Coordinates of N, CA and C in Angstrom, one line a residue:
F1 N 0.7 -1.1 0.1 CA 0.3 0.3 -0.1 C 0.8 1.1 0.0
V2 N 0.7 2.1 -0.7 CA 1.5 3.4 -0.8 C 0.5 4.8 -0.6
L3 N 1.1 4.9 0.7 CA 0.7 6.2 1.4 C 0.4 7.4 0.6
P4 N -0.7 8.1 0.3 CA -0.7 9.1 -0.1 C 0.1 10.3 0.2
S5 N 0.9 11.0 -0.4 CA 1.7 11.8 -0.7 C 1.6 13.0 0.7
A6 N 0.0 13.4 0.8 CA 0.0 14.0 1.7 C 0.1 13.9 3.2
L7 N 0.5 12.3 3.3 CA 0.7 11.9 4.7 C 2.3 12.1 4.9
H8 N 2.9 11.9 3.8 CA 4.3 12.2 4.5 C 5.0 13.0 3.6
R9 N 4.6 14.3 3.5 CA 5.0 15.6 3.1 C 6.2 15.7 3.7
K10 N 7.4 16.3 3.5 CA 8.6 16.6 4.2 C 8.5 18.1 4.5
T11 N 8.3 18.4 5.9 CA 7.8 19.2 6.2 C 9.3 20.8 6.3
E12 N 8.9 21.8 5.9 CA 10.5 22.8 6.1 C 10.5 23.0 7.2
R13 N 11.5 23.1 7.8 CA 12.2 23.5 9.1 C 11.9 25.2 9.3
H14 N 11.4 25.4 10.5 CA 10.8 26.7 10.9 C 12.3 27.3 11.0
V15 N 12.4 28.5 10.4 CA 13.4 29.1 11.1 C 13.5 30.3 11.8
P16 N 13.6 30.3 13.3 CA 13.3 31.2 14.3 C 13.7 32.4 14.3
H17 N 13.4 33.6 14.8 CA 13.7 34.8 15.2 C 14.9 34.9 16.0
F18 N 15.9 35.1 16.2 CA 17.5 35.3 16.8 C 17.1 36.8 17.7
F19 N 16.9 37.1 18.6 CA 16.8 38.2 19.0 C 18.2 39.1 19.8
T20 N 18.2 40.1 19.3 CA 19.4 41.2 19.6 C 19.3 41.7 20.6
V21 N 20.5 42.1 21.1 CA 20.3 42.8 22.4 C 19.4 43.9 22.5
Q22 N 19.4 44.4 21.9 CA 18.7 45.9 21.6 C 17.1 45.6 21.6
E23 N 16.7 44.6 20.7 CA 15.4 43.9 20.6 C 15.3 43.7 22.1
L24 N 16.0 42.7 23.1 CA 15.4 42.4 24.0 C 15.2 43.5 25.1
A25 N 16.6 44.2 25.3 CA 16.2 45.4 26.3 C 14.8 46.3 25.6
A26 N 14.4 46.2 24.6 CA 13.0 47.3 24.1 C 11.9 46.4 24.7
F27 N 12.1 44.9 24.2 CA 10.8 44.2 24.6 C 10.7 44.2 26.1
F28 N 11.8 43.8 26.9 CA 11.6 44.0 28.3 C 10.9 45.4 29.1
L29 N 11.7 46.1 28.5 CA 11.4 47.5 28.9 C 9.6 47.6 28.5
A30 N 9.1 47.3 27.5 CA 8.1 47.4 27.4 C 6.8 46.5 28.1
C31 N 7.6 45.4 28.6 CA 6.9 44.6 29.1 C 6.9 45.3 30.9
D32 N 7.6 45.5 31.4 CA 7.9 46.6 32.6 C 6.8 47.8 32.4
N33 N 6.4 47.9 31.3 CA 5.3 49.4 31.2 C 3.9 48.8 31.2
L34 N 3.8 47.5 31.3 CA 2.4 47.3 31.4 C 1.6 47.6 32.0
K35 N 0.2 47.9 31.8 CA -0.9 48.0 33.1 C -2.0 46.8 33.2
P36 N -2.6 47.0 34.5 CA -3.5 45.8 34.7 C -4.4 46.1 33.0
H37 N -5.4 44.9 32.7 CA -6.2 44.7 31.9 C -7.5 44.1 32.0
G38 N -8.5 44.6 32.1 CA -9.7 43.9 32.2 C -9.5 43.0 34.0
A39 N -10.4 41.8 33.5 CA -10.3 41.0 34.8 C -9.0 40.5 35.2
M40 N -7.7 40.5 34.1 CA -6.4 40.5 34.8 C -5.5 41.5 35.4
R41 N -5.9 41.4 36.8 CA -5.5 42.6 37.5 C -4.1 42.5 37.8
A42 N -3.3 41.0 37.4 CA -2.2 41.0 37.7 C -1.3 41.0 36.5
R43 N -2.0 41.4 35.7 CA -1.1 41.1 34.1 C 0.0 42.1 34.0
Q44 N 0.2 43.1 34.5 CA 1.4 43.9 34.7 C 2.5 43.2 35.7
L45 N 2.3 42.3 36.2 CA 3.1 42.0 37.6 C 3.5 40.2 36.3
V46 N 2.6 39.6 36.1 CA 2.5 38.1 35.3 C 3.5 38.5 34.5
L47 N 3.1 39.0 33.1 CA 3.9 38.5 32.1 C 5.6 39.2 31.9
P48 N 6.1 40.1 32.5 CA 7.3 40.8 32.8 C 8.2 39.2 33.3
V49 N 7.7 38.8 34.2 CA 8.1 37.5 35.0 C 8.3 36.3 33.9
F50 N 7.1 36.3 33.3 CA 6.6 35.1 32.3 C 8.0 35.0 31.3
F51 N 8.0 36.2 30.6 CA 8.6 35.9 29.3 C 10.2 36.0 30.0
R52 N 10.8 36.6 31.4 CA 11.9 36.4 31.4 C 12.4 35.0 32.0
L53 N 11.3 34.1 32.6 CA 11.7 32.6 32.5 C 11.8 32.0 31.2
L54 N 10.9 32.8 30.2 CA 11.2 31.9 28.8 C 12.4 32.2 28.3
Y55 N 12.8 33.3 28.8 CA 14.3 34.0 28.4 C 15.4 33.2 29.3
C56 N 15.4 33.3 30.7 CA 16.7 32.9 30.8 C 16.5 31.4 31.0
C57 N 15.5 30.6 30.9 CA 15.3 29.1 31.5 C 15.2 28.0 29.9
G58 N 14.9 28.8 29.2 CA 14.8 27.8 27.4 C 13.7 27.4 28.1
L59 N 12.2 27.5 28.6 CA 11.2 26.1 28.8 C 10.1 26.8 27.7
R60 N 10.0 25.4 27.4 CA 8.6 25.4 26.6 C 7.6 26.7 27.0
T61 N 7.0 27.4 26.0 CA 5.9 28.0 26.3 C 4.6 27.3 27.3
C62 N 4.3 26.2 26.8 CA 3.1 25.3 28.0 C 3.8 25.4 29.1
E63 N 5.1 24.5 29.3 CA 5.6 24.5 30.4 C 5.7 25.7 31.4
A64 N 5.8 27.1 30.8 CA 6.0 27.9 32.0 C 4.3 28.5 31.9
R65 N 3.3 28.5 31.1 CA 2.0 28.9 31.5 C 1.4 27.9 32.2
T66 N 1.6 26.5 32.3 CA 1.0 25.8 33.0 C 1.5 25.6 34.6
L67 N 2.8 26.0 34.6 CA 3.6 25.9 36.1 C 2.4 26.3 37.1
R68 N 2.5 25.4 38.1 CA 1.7 25.4 39.1 C 2.6 26.3 40.6
V69 N 1.5 26.7 41.5 CA 2.4 27.4 42.4 C 3.0 26.4 43.3
E70 N 2.3 25.4 43.4 CA 2.9 23.8 44.5 C 4.1 23.5 43.6
D71 N 4.2 23.9 42.2 CA 5.6 23.1 41.4 C 6.8 23.9 42.0
V72 N 6.6 25.5 42.4 CA 8.1 26.2 42.2 C 7.8 26.6 44.4
D73 N 9.4 26.2 44.3 CA 9.6 25.8 45.7 C 10.8 27.3 45.1
L74 N 10.0 28.2 46.2 CA 11.2 29.5 46.6 C 12.1 29.5 47.5
Q75 N 11.6 28.4 48.4 CA 13.2 28.3 49.3 C 14.1 27.2 48.9
S76 N 13.9 26.7 48.4 CA 15.1 25.7 48.0 C 16.0 26.1 46.6
G77 N 14.6 27.0 46.1 CA 14.8 27.5 44.2 C 15.0 26.3 43.3
Q78 N 14.1 25.9 43.3 CA 13.6 24.8 42.3 C 12.3 24.4 41.6
M79 N 12.2 24.5 40.6 CA 10.9 24.4 39.7 C 10.8 22.8 39.6
D80 N 9.7 22.4 39.2 CA 9.1 21.3 39.0 C 8.2 21.4 37.5
I81 N 8.6 20.5 36.5 CA 8.0 20.6 35.7 C 7.5 19.3 35.0
I82 N 6.4 19.3 35.2 CA 5.2 18.3 35.3 C 4.4 17.6 34.2
G83 N 4.9 16.5 33.6 CA 4.3 15.7 32.4 C 3.9 16.3 31.6
S84 N 5.4 16.9 31.0 CA 5.9 17.9 29.6 C 5.9 16.7 28.4
K85 N 6.1 17.5 27.5 CA 6.3 16.6 26.3 C 6.7 15.1 26.4
G86 N 6.2 14.2 25.7 CA 6.2 12.8 26.0 C 6.0 12.5 27.5
C87 N 5.5 13.1 28.0 CA 4.6 12.6 29.7 C 5.9 12.8 30.6
R88 N 6.8 13.4 30.2 CA 8.1 13.7 31.2 C 8.6 14.7 32.0
S89 N 8.9 14.3 33.1 CA 8.8 15.7 34.2 C 10.2 15.8 34.3
R90 N 10.6 16.6 35.0 CA 12.0 17.1 35.4 C 12.3 18.0 36.5
R91 N 13.2 18.5 37.4 CA 13.2 19.6 38.2 C 14.3 20.4 38.1
L92 N 14.2 21.8 38.0 CA 15.1 22.4 37.5 C 15.8 23.6 38.4
P93 N 17.1 23.8 38.7 CA 17.1 24.7 39.4 C 17.0 26.2 39.1
I94 N 16.2 27.1 39.9 CA 16.0 28.6 39.3 C 17.2 29.3 39.5
P95 N 17.2 30.3 38.3 CA 18.5 30.9 38.0 C 18.8 31.7 39.3
H96 N 20.1 32.3 39.9 CA 20.1 33.1 41.0 C 19.5 34.2 40.8
D97 N 19.7 35.0 39.2 CA 19.2 36.3 39.0 C 17.7 36.3 38.9
L98 N 16.9 35.3 39.0 CA 15.5 35.2 38.8 C 14.9 34.9 40.2
I99 N 15.6 33.9 40.9 CA 15.2 33.9 42.6 C 14.5 34.8 43.3
E100 N 15.0 36.0 43.1 CA 14.9 37.1 44.1 C 13.3 37.6 43.4
L101 N 13.4 37.9 42.1 CA 12.5 38.7 41.3 C 11.5 37.3 41.8
F102 N 11.4 36.0 41.5 CA 10.6 35.2 41.5 C 9.5 35.3 43.2
R103 N 10.5 35.4 43.8 CA 9.7 35.7 45.3 C 9.4 37.2 45.7
T104 N 10.0 38.1 45.2 CA 8.9 39.4 44.8 C 7.8 39.4 44.5
Y105 N 8.1 38.9 43.2 CA 6.6 38.6 42.5 C 5.3 37.8 42.9
D106 N 5.7 36.5 43.4 CA 5.0 35.8 44.1 C 4.2 36.6 45.3
S107 N 5.0 37.5 46.1 CA 4.6 38.1 47.1 C 3.5 39.0 46.7
R108 N 3.6 40.1 45.7 CA 2.8 40.8 45.0 C 1.6 40.4 44.8
V109 N 1.8 39.0 43.5 CA 0.7 38.5 43.2 C -0.1 37.8 44.1
S110 N 0.4 37.1 44.9 CA -0.7 36.5 46.0 C -1.3 37.6 46.7
K111 N -1.1 39.0 46.9 CA -2.2 40.0 47.1 C -3.1 40.0 46.7
I112 N -3.0 40.0 45.1 CA -4.0 40.4 44.1 C -4.9 39.4 43.9
S113 N -4.3 38.1 44.0 CA -5.0 36.5 43.5 C -4.8 35.4 45.0
P114 N -5.3 35.9 45.6 CA -4.8 34.8 46.9 C -5.4 33.5 46.6
G115 N -4.6 32.4 47.0 CA -5.1 31.0 46.8 C -5.2 30.5 45.2
R116 N -4.4 31.4 44.4 CA -4.4 31.1 43.0 C -3.8 29.9 42.9
I117 N -4.1 29.0 41.7 CA -3.3 27.6 41.2 C -2.5 28.1 40.6
Y118 N -2.2 28.6 39.7 CA -0.9 28.7 38.7 C 0.0 29.9 39.1
F119 N 1.3 29.4 38.8 CA 2.1 30.7 39.3 C 2.1 31.8 38.3
F120 N 1.4 32.0 37.0 CA 1.3 32.7 35.9 C -0.1 32.9 35.5
P121 N -1.2 33.3 36.5 CA -2.4 33.4 36.2 C -3.0 34.3 35.3
T122 N -3.9 34.2 35.0 CA -4.8 35.2 34.4 C -6.0 35.3 35.2
T123 N -6.7 34.2 36.2 CA -7.5 34.5 37.2 C -7.0 33.5 37.8
R124 N -8.1 33.5 39.3 CA -7.4 32.6 40.5 C -7.3 31.0 40.0
S125 N -7.9 30.6 39.0 CA -8.0 29.3 38.7 C -7.9 28.7 37.5
E126 N -7.1 29.8 36.6 CA -6.8 30.0 35.1 C -5.5 30.5 34.8
C127 N -4.8 29.9 34.0 CA -3.8 30.3 33.0 C -3.9 31.1 31.9
Y128 N -2.7 31.5 31.1 CA -2.8 31.9 29.4 C -3.1 30.7 28.9
K129 N -3.7 30.8 28.2 CA -3.9 29.7 26.7 C -2.7 29.8 25.9
R130 N -2.5 28.9 25.4 CA -1.2 29.1 24.2 C -1.6 30.0 23.1
T131 N -2.7 30.2 22.8 CA -2.9 31.6 21.9 C -3.1 33.1 22.5
G132 N -3.1 32.8 23.9 CA -3.5 34.2 24.5 C -1.7 34.7 24.6
V133 N -0.7 33.6 24.4 CA 0.6 34.1 24.9 C 1.0 34.7 23.7
S134 N 1.1 34.1 22.4 CA 1.0 34.6 21.2 C 0.6 35.7 20.9
I135 N -0.9 36.0 21.4 CA -1.4 37.6 20.9 C -0.6 38.5 22.1
V136 N -0.2 38.2 22.8 CA 0.0 39.3 24.2 C 1.7 39.1 23.7
F137 N 2.7 38.4 23.1 CA 3.6 39.1 23.0 C 3.8 39.2 21.7
R138 N 2.6 39.7 20.4 CA 3.1 40.4 19.6 C 2.4 41.7 19.8
K139 N 1.7 41.9 21.0 CA 1.1 43.4 21.4 C 2.3 43.7 22.1
I140 N 3.1 43.1 22.8 CA 4.2 43.7 23.3 C 5.4 43.9 22.7
W141 N 5.8 43.2 21.3 CA 6.7 43.4 20.8 C 6.6 44.9 19.8
K142 N 4.8 45.0 19.5 CA 4.3 46.2 18.9 C 4.9 47.6 19.7
A143 N 4.7 47.4 21.2 CA 4.5 48.3 21.9 C 5.9 48.8 21.9
A144 N 7.0 47.9 21.7 CA 8.2 48.3 22.1 C 8.9 49.1 20.9
G145 N 8.0 49.2 19.7 CA 8.5 49.7 18.6 C 9.4 49.1 17.8
L146 N 9.4 47.5 17.7 CA 10.0 46.7 17.2 C 9.3 46.1 15.4
K147 N 10.2 45.7 14.5 CA 9.4 45.5 13.4 C 9.8 43.8 13.5
Q148 N 9.1 43.5 12.3 CA 9.2 42.1 12.4 C 10.7 41.9 11.6
G149 N 11.2 42.5 10.9 CA 12.2 42.5 10.0 C 12.3 41.2 9.1
L150 N 13.3 40.7 8.5 CA 13.4 39.5 7.8 C 13.4 38.2 8.4
G151 N 12.7 37.5 7.5 CA 12.2 36.0 7.9 C 10.8 35.9 8.5
N152 N 10.7 34.6 9.1 CA 9.5 34.9 10.0 C 9.2 35.7 11.3
K153 N 8.3 35.4 11.6 CA 7.8 36.7 12.6 C 8.2 36.0 14.2
P154 N 8.5 37.2 15.0 CA 9.0 36.7 16.1 C 7.9 36.3 16.7
R155 N 8.4 35.0 17.9 CA 7.4 34.5 18.6 C 7.9 34.0 19.9
A156 N 6.6 34.1 20.7 CA 7.4 33.8 22.2 C 8.1 32.4 22.5
Y157 N 7.9 31.5 21.3 CA 8.6 30.3 21.6 C 10.2 30.5 21.0
D158 N 10.7 31.5 20.7 CA 11.8 31.7 20.0 C 13.0 32.1 21.2
F159 N 12.3 32.4 22.3 CA 13.2 32.3 23.7 C 13.6 30.9 23.4
R160 N 13.2 30.0 22.9 CA 13.5 28.6 23.8 C 15.1 28.6 22.9
H161 N 15.1 28.8 21.4 CA 16.1 28.8 20.5 C 16.8 29.6 21.0
H162 N 16.8 30.5 21.4 CA 17.4 31.8 21.4 C 18.5 31.3 23.2
F163 N 17.6 30.5 23.9 CA 18.6 30.0 25.4 C 19.7 28.9 24.7
A164 N 19.2 28.1 23.7 CA 20.1 27.1 23.0 C 21.3 27.8 22.4
L165 N 20.9 28.5 21.7 CA 22.0 29.3 21.1 C 23.2 30.5 21.7
S166 N 22.5 30.5 22.6 CA 23.3 31.6 23.7 C 24.3 30.4 24.4
N167 N 23.5 29.4 25.0 CA 24.6 28.8 25.8 C 25.6 28.1 24.9
L168 N 25.5 27.8 23.6 CA 26.5 27.1 22.6 C 27.7 28.3 22.7
N169 N 27.1 29.3 22.5 CA 27.9 30.5 21.8 C 28.7 30.6 23.1
R170 N 28.4 30.9 24.4 CA 29.0 31.0 25.5 C 30.1 30.1 25.5
W171 N 30.0 28.6 25.7 CA 30.8 27.6 25.8 C 31.9 27.8 24.9
I172 N 31.4 28.0 23.2 CA 32.7 27.9 22.7 C 33.3 29.1 22.8
A173 N 33.3 30.6 23.3 CA 33.7 31.7 24.0 C 34.6 31.6 24.6
A174 N 34.0 30.9 25.3 CA 35.2 29.9 27.0 C 35.9 28.9 26.6
G175 N 36.1 28.3 25.6 CA 36.7 27.5 24.7 C 36.3 26.0 25.6
I176 N 35.1 26.1 25.9 CA 34.6 24.7 26.4 C 34.5 23.5 25.6
D177 N 34.3 22.8 25.7 CA 34.0 21.4 24.9 C 32.6 21.3 24.8
V178 N 31.9 21.8 23.5 CA 30.5 21.7 23.4 C 29.9 19.8 23.5
N179 N 30.6 19.3 23.0 CA 30.1 18.1 22.9 C 29.7 17.3 24.3
S180 N 30.8 17.6 25.4 CA 30.5 17.2 26.8 C 29.7 17.9 27.3
M181 N 29.1 18.9 27.1 CA 27.9 20.0 27.7 C 26.9 19.7 27.1
L182 N 26.5 19.2 25.6 CA 25.4 19.2 25.5 C 24.3 17.9 26.1
P183 N 25.0 17.1 27.0 CA 23.7 16.3 27.3 C 23.1 16.8 28.4
Y184 N 24.0 17.8 29.0 CA 23.4 18.4 30.2 C 22.3 19.2 29.6
L185 N 22.6 20.2 28.7 CA 21.9 20.8 27.9 C 20.4 20.5 27.6
S186 N 20.7 18.8 26.9 CA 19.6 18.1 26.5 C 18.7 18.0 27.7
R187 N 19.5 17.6 29.1 CA 18.5 17.4 30.2 C 17.8 18.7 30.7
Y188 N 18.8 19.5 30.3 CA 17.6 20.6 30.9 C 16.6 21.2 30.3
M189 N 16.4 21.1 28.8 CA 15.7 21.5 28.0 C 14.3 20.3 28.5
G190 N 14.7 19.1 29.0 CA 13.3 18.4 28.6 C 13.4 17.4 27.6
H191 N 14.8 16.8 26.9 CA 15.0 16.2 25.6 C 14.9 15.0 26.2
S192 N 14.5 14.2 25.1 CA 14.9 12.6 25.6 C 16.3 12.0 25.1
C193 N 16.6 12.8 24.0 CA 17.9 12.6 22.9 C 18.5 14.0 22.9
I194 N 19.8 13.8 22.6 CA 20.6 14.6 22.3 C 20.4 15.2 20.8
E195 N 20.0 14.6 19.9 CA 19.3 14.6 18.5 C 18.3 15.8 18.4
S196 N 17.3 15.3 19.5 CA 16.3 16.6 19.5 C 17.0 18.0 20.3
T197 N 18.0 17.9 21.1 CA 18.4 19.1 21.0 C 19.1 19.8 20.0
D198 N 19.8 19.0 19.0 CA 20.5 19.7 17.9 C 19.6 20.5 17.1
Y199 N 18.0 20.0 17.2 CA 17.2 21.1 16.2 C 17.1 22.2 16.6
Y200 N 17.8 22.5 18.1 CA 17.7 24.1 18.3 C 19.1 24.8 18.1
L201 N 19.9 23.8 17.4 CA 21.5 24.7 17.3 C 21.7 24.7 16.1
H202 N 21.4 26.2 15.6 CA 21.4 26.8 14.5 C 22.6 27.3 14.3

């Protein structure tokens, strides 16, 4: 039996947007100037920290937005990513430059939304949906006065590509054997094999 060509078409690899230092500075400045919006009274607190987590840790957007309060240990500085892609879970250290930000953020959001379920809530019992993250990213990008540039439109998921490539470049600059570090990066990013990590190394 010959499979119809529509079922085994070779898909083109998506080329992500790689952020410049100037774009990152403008984007996070726009994040920090957000205001409350409708029922989302903590929006101006949630989004700056949410996008910084994507940038600093390279999480999948679904991992960050569905992160529950109980999954983040602000005392030990660890967070648990539960049942992610392939039903795999992992425990990650929260970077030192994020842990104090997380603690301040959690204290402030808890006053606005006490007893919330999600670490990055929209309401007490809900988090951002996948399309919601894309929408707010584009709005912040536009508010920052940034343009699309050449190639594909910038996406929140591109922070994950940026994270992988930044680590690779940092190791090369420091003269560190990249091949010896890839298993650590692969584990941190939640991949089952190094081949999956290679996809992010452009």
